[in-house]
Short mmCIF file of C-alpha atoms in Angstrom, two decimals:
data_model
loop_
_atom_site.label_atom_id
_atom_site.label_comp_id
_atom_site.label_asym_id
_atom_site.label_seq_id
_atom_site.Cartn_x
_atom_site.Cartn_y
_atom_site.Cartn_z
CA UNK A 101 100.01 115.37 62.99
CA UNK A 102 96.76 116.42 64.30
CA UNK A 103 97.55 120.15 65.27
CA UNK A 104 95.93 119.41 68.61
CA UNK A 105 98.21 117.33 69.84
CA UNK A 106 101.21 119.86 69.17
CA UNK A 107 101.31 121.65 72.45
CA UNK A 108 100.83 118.08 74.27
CA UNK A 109 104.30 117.39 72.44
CA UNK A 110 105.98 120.36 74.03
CA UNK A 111 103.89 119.97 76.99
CA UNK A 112 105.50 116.66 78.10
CA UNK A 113 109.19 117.42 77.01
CA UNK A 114 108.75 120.37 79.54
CA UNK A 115 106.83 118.50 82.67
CA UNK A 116 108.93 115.09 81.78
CA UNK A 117 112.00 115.64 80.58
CA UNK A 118 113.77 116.37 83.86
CA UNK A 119 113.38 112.61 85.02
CA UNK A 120 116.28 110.44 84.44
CA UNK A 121 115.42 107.59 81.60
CA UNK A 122 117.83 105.43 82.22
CA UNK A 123 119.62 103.51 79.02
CA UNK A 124 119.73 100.40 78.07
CA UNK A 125 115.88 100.14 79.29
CA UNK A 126 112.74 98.47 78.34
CA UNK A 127 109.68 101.22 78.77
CA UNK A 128 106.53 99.16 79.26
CA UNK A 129 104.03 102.36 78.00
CA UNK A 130 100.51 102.40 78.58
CA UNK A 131 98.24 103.81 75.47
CA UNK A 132 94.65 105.25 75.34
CA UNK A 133 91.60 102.34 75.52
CA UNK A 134 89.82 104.12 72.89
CA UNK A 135 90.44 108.16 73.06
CA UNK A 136 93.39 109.98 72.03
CA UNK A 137 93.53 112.21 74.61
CA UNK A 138 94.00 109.59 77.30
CA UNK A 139 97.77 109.39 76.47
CA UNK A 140 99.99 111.09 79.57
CA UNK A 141 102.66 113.47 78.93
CA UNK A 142 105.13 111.38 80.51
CA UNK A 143 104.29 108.96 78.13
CA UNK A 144 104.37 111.40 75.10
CA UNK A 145 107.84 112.20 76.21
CA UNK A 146 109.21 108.52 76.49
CA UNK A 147 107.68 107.61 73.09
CA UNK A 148 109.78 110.40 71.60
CA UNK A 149 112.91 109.55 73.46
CA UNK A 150 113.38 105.62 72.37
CA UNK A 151 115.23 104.12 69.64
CA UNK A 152 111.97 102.06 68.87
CA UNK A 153 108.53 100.94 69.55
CA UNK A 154 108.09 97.13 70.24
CA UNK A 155 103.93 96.77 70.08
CA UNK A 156 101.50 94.05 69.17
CA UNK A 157 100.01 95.47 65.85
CA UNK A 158 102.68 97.57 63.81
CA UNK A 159 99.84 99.18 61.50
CA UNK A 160 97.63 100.25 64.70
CA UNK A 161 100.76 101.57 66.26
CA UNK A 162 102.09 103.04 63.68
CA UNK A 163 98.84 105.51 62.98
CA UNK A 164 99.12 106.18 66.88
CA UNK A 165 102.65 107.60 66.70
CA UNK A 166 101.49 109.78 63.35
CA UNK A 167 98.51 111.00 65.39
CA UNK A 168 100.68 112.21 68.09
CA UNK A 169 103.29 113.56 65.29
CA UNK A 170 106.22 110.98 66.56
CA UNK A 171 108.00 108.72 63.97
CA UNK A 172 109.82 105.75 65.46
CA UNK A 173 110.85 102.65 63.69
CA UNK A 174 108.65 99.56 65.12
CA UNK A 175 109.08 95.86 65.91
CA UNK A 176 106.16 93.08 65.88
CA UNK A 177 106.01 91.37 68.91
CA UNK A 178 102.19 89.76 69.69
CA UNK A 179 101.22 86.52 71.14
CA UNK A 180 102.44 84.15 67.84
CA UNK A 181 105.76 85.22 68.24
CA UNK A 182 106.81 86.89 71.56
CA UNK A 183 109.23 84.28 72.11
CA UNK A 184 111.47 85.01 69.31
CA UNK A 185 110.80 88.87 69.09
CA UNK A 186 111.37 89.25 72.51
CA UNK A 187 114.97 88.20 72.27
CA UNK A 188 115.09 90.80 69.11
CA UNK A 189 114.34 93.25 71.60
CA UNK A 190 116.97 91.77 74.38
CA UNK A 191 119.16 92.23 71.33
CA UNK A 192 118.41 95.68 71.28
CA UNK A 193 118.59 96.63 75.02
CA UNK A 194 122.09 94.92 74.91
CA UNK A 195 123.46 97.23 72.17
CA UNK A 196 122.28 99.90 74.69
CA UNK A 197 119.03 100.99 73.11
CA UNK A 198 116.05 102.33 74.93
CA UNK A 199 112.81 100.48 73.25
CA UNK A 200 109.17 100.79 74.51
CA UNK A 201 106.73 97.97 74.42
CA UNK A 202 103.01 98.88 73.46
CA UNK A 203 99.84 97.23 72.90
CA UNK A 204 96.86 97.77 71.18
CA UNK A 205 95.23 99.19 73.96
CA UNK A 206 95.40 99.97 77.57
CA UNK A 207 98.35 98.73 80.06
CA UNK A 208 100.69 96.22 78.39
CA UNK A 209 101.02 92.70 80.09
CA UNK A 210 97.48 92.70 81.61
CA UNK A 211 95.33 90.58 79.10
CA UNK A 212 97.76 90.86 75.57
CA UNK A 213 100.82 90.50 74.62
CA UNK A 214 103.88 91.77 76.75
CA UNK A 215 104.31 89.64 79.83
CA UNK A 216 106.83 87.61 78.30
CA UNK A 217 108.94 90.26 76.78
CA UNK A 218 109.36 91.87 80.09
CA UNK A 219 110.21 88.54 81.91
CA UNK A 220 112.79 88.26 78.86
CA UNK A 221 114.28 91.48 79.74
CA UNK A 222 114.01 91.09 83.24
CA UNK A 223 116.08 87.57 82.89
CA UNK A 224 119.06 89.12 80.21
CA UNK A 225 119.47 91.95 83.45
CA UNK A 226 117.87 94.90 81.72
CA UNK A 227 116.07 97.63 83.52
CA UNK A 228 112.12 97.59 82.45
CA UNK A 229 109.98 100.75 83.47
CA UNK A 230 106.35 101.12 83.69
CA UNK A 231 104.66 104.53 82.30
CA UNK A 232 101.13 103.50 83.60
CA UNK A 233 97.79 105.00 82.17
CA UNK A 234 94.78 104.10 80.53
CA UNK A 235 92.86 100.88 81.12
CA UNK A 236 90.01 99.02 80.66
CA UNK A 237 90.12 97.68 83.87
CA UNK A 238 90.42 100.24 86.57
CA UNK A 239 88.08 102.19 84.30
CA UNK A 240 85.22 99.87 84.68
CA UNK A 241 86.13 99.51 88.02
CA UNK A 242 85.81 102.98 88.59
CA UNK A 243 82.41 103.49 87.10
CA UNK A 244 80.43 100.08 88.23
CA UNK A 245 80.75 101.53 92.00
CA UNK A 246 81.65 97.77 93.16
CA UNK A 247 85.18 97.63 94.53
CA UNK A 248 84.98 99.78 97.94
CA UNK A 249 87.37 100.03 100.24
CA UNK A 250 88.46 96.72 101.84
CA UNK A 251 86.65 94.30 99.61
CA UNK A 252 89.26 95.00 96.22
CA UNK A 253 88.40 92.61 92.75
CA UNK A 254 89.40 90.07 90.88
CA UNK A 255 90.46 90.35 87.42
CA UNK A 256 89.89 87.67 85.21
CA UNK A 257 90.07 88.98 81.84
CA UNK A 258 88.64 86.72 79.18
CA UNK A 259 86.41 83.26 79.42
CA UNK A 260 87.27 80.27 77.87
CA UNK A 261 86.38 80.39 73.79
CA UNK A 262 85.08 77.08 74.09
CA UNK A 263 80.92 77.10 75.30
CA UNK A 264 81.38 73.56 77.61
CA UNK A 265 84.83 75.31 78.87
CA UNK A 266 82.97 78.84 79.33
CA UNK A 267 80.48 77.44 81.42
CA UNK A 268 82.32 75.79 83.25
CA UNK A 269 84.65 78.97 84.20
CA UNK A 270 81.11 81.00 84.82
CA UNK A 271 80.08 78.38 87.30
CA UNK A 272 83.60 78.94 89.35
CA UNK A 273 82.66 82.63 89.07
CA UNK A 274 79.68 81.69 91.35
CA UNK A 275 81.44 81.03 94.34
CA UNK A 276 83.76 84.32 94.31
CA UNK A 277 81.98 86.93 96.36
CA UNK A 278 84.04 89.61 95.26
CA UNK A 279 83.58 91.61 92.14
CA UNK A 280 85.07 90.15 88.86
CA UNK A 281 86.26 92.18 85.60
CA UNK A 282 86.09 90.74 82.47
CA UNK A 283 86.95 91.92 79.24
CA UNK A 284 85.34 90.28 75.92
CA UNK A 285 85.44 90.98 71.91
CA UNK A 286 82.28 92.18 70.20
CA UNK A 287 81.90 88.63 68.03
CA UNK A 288 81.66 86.23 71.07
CA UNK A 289 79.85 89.14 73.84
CA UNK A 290 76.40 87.70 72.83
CA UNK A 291 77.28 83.93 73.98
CA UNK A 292 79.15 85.38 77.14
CA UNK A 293 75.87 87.21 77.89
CA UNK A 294 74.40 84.03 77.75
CA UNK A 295 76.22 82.05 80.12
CA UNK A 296 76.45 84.48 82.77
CA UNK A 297 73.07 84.58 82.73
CA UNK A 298 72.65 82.24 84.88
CA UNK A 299 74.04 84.16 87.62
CA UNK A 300 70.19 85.34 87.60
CA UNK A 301 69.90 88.26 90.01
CA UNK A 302 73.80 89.27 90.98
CA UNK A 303 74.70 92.27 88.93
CA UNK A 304 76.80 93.62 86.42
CA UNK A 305 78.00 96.70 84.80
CA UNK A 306 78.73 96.52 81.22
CA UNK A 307 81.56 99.07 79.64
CA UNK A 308 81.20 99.33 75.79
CA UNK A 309 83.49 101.30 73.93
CA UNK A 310 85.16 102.87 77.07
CA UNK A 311 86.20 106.37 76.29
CA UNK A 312 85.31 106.45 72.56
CA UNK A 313 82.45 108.52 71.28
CA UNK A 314 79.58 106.11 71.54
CA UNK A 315 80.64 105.21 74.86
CA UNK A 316 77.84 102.89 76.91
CA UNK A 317 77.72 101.75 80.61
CA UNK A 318 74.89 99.82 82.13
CA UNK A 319 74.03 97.58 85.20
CA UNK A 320 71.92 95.29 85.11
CA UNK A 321 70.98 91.69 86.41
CA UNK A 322 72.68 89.30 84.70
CA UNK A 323 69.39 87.41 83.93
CA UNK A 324 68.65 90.24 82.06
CA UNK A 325 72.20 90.74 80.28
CA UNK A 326 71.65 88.90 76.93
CA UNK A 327 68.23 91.24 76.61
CA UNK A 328 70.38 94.24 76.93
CA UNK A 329 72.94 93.07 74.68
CA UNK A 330 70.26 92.48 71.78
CA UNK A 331 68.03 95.38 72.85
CA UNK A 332 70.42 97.24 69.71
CA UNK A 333 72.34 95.81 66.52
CA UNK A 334 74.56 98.47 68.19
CA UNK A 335 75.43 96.49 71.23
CA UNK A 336 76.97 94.05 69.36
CA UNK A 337 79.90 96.03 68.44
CA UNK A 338 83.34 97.75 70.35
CA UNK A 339 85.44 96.10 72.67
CA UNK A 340 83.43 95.55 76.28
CA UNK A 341 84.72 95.67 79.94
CA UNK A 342 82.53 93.63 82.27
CA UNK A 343 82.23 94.05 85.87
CA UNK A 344 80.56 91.01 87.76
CA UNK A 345 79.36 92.78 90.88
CA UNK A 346 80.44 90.71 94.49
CA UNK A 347 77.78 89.19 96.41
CA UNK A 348 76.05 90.91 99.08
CA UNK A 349 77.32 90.58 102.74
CA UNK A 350 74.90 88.86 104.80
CA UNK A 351 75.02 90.54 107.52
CA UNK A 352 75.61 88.12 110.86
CA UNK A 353 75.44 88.99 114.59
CA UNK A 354 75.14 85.79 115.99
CA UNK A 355 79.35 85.89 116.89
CA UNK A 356 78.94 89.39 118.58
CA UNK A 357 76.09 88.08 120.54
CA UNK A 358 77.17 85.24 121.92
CA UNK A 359 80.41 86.78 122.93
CA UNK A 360 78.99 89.48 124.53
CA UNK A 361 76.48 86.48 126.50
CA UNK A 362 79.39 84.86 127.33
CA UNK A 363 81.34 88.12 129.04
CA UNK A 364 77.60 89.05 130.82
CA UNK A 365 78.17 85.76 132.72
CA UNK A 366 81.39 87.62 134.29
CA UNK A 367 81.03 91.04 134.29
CA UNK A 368 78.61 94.30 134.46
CA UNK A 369 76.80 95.22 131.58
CA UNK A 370 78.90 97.92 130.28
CA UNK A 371 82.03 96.50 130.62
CA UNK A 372 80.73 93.11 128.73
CA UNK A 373 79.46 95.73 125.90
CA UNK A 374 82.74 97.52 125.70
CA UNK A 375 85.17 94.14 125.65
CA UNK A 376 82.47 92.86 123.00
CA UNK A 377 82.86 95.62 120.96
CA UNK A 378 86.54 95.46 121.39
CA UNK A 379 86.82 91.62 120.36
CA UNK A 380 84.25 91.63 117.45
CA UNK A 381 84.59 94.74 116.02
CA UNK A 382 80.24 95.17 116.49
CA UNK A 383 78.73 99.06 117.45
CA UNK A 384 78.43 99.25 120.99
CA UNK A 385 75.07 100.38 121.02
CA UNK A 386 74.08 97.74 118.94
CA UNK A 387 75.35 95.40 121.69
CA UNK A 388 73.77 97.87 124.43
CA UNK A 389 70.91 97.08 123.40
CA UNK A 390 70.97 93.56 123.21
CA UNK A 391 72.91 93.31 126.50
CA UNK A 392 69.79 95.08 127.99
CA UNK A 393 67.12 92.42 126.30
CA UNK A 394 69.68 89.73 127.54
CA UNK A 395 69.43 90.72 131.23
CA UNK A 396 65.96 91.33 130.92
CA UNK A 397 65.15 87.62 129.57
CA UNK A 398 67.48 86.21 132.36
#
């Protein structure tokens, strides 16, 4: 065990342990994006407390456990055989076993493997718990400064493999004025660069390596996104998060105005401002204003 991670050990058995873990019960368990230290005590705890870790890669689970000093017994399930693994697991949960499910990276069930295990256990009547943490996508979320308050994102995870396909998906992109995450694999981020591309001046924020050491975020236009991919050999390595940024609001006061034109028919000036302001939502002194040039043109 790295000796680091000792106290985190006895750390989350003493802020944890005093939550009831109900068994039989699936525990879907979010693990770091890229850094170690991501991993939550509560999710420390729960990884030490099951029978046995369900996960998509049994070799790059495995060395996670041994880096947090935990040694549980694991069970493939990935997206060639969830199916038939996941009724392994129901299997499990039946006998009255606690079992976690863990993927590679990040929040099970997003963009991997995992969704259909839990709607197995959901359907056999077993409990299924979430011990959120890291991911990919709240983190690029967080850092490309593009989903304030009221106007949320879309997640979209990965585009089509296939370039005709691809392009096809990137042109649908177009008419979404929200933001957009995407994730993408270092081998095909080159000929994703390309096709968004043609998105010309809307930006994005790229997330390379999120967390890890060598860790690189940039916005940019996406015109200008396959330059910045093969500005270094560099950039053509690590998992990426993308974050297609939403179209800008085009600001339009022609509703405002003509309601407030229409009330200035009726009533006094600041009455017609005030109802105006009330009905669209538009500053009142905005409307003042214009309620003033309106009288004054009449």
């Amino acid at each position: 065990m790295t000796a680091s991670f000792a106290p985190a050990l006895a750390a989350a058995r003493d802020a944890a342990a005093a939550q009831h873990y109900p068994q039989p019960a699936l525990y879907v368990v979010a693990t770091p994006i890229g850094n170690l230290a991501d991993i939550t005590l509560r999710a420390l705890h729960v990884l030490q407390l099951v029978d046995a870790v369900a996960c998509e890669d049994t070799r790059h689970t495995q060395a996670l456990l041994r880096a947090y000093g935990i040694d549980k017994p694991t069970l493939a399930v990935h997206q060639h055989n969830e199916a038939e693994a996941a009724q392994e697991v129901v299997r499990r949960l039946q006998a009255g076993q606690r079992v976690a499910y863990a993927s590679d990276a990040g929040t099970p069930g997003v963009s991997d493997p995992g969704a259909r295990l839990v709607a197995a256990a959901r359907a056999a009547g077993c409990a299924v718990v979430p011990v959120p943490g890291a991911s990919s996508v709240t983190a690029i979320v967080s850092a490309g400064g593009a989903g304030g308050e009221g106007q949320g994102f879309v997640f979209f995870g990965f585009l089509p493999t296939k370039s005709g396909e691809r392009q096809q998906a990137v042109e649908a992109l177009r008419q979404e004025s929200r933001p957009i995450v995407l994730l993408e694999a270092p081998h095909r981020i080159a000929a994703v660069a390309e096709a968004l591309a043609v998105l010309g001046e809307r930006a994005i924020t790229v997330g390379r390596e999120l967390t890890k050491q060598f860790e690189e975020i940039a916005t940019v236009p996406c015109a200008g996104l396959p330059a910045w991919v093969q500005a270094s050999p560099q950039r053509l390595r690590g998992e990426f998060a993308l974050l297609l940024h939403g179209m800008p609001v085009v600001a339009d006061d022609a509703g405002p105005k003509r309601v407030l034109q229409l009330l200035l028919a009726e009533l006094p000036v600041k009455t017609a401002v005030k109802l105006a302001s009330e009905i669209t939502g538009a500053p009142r002194n905005g409307l003042y204003e214009a309620a003033l040039q309106m009288k004054g043109e009449a």
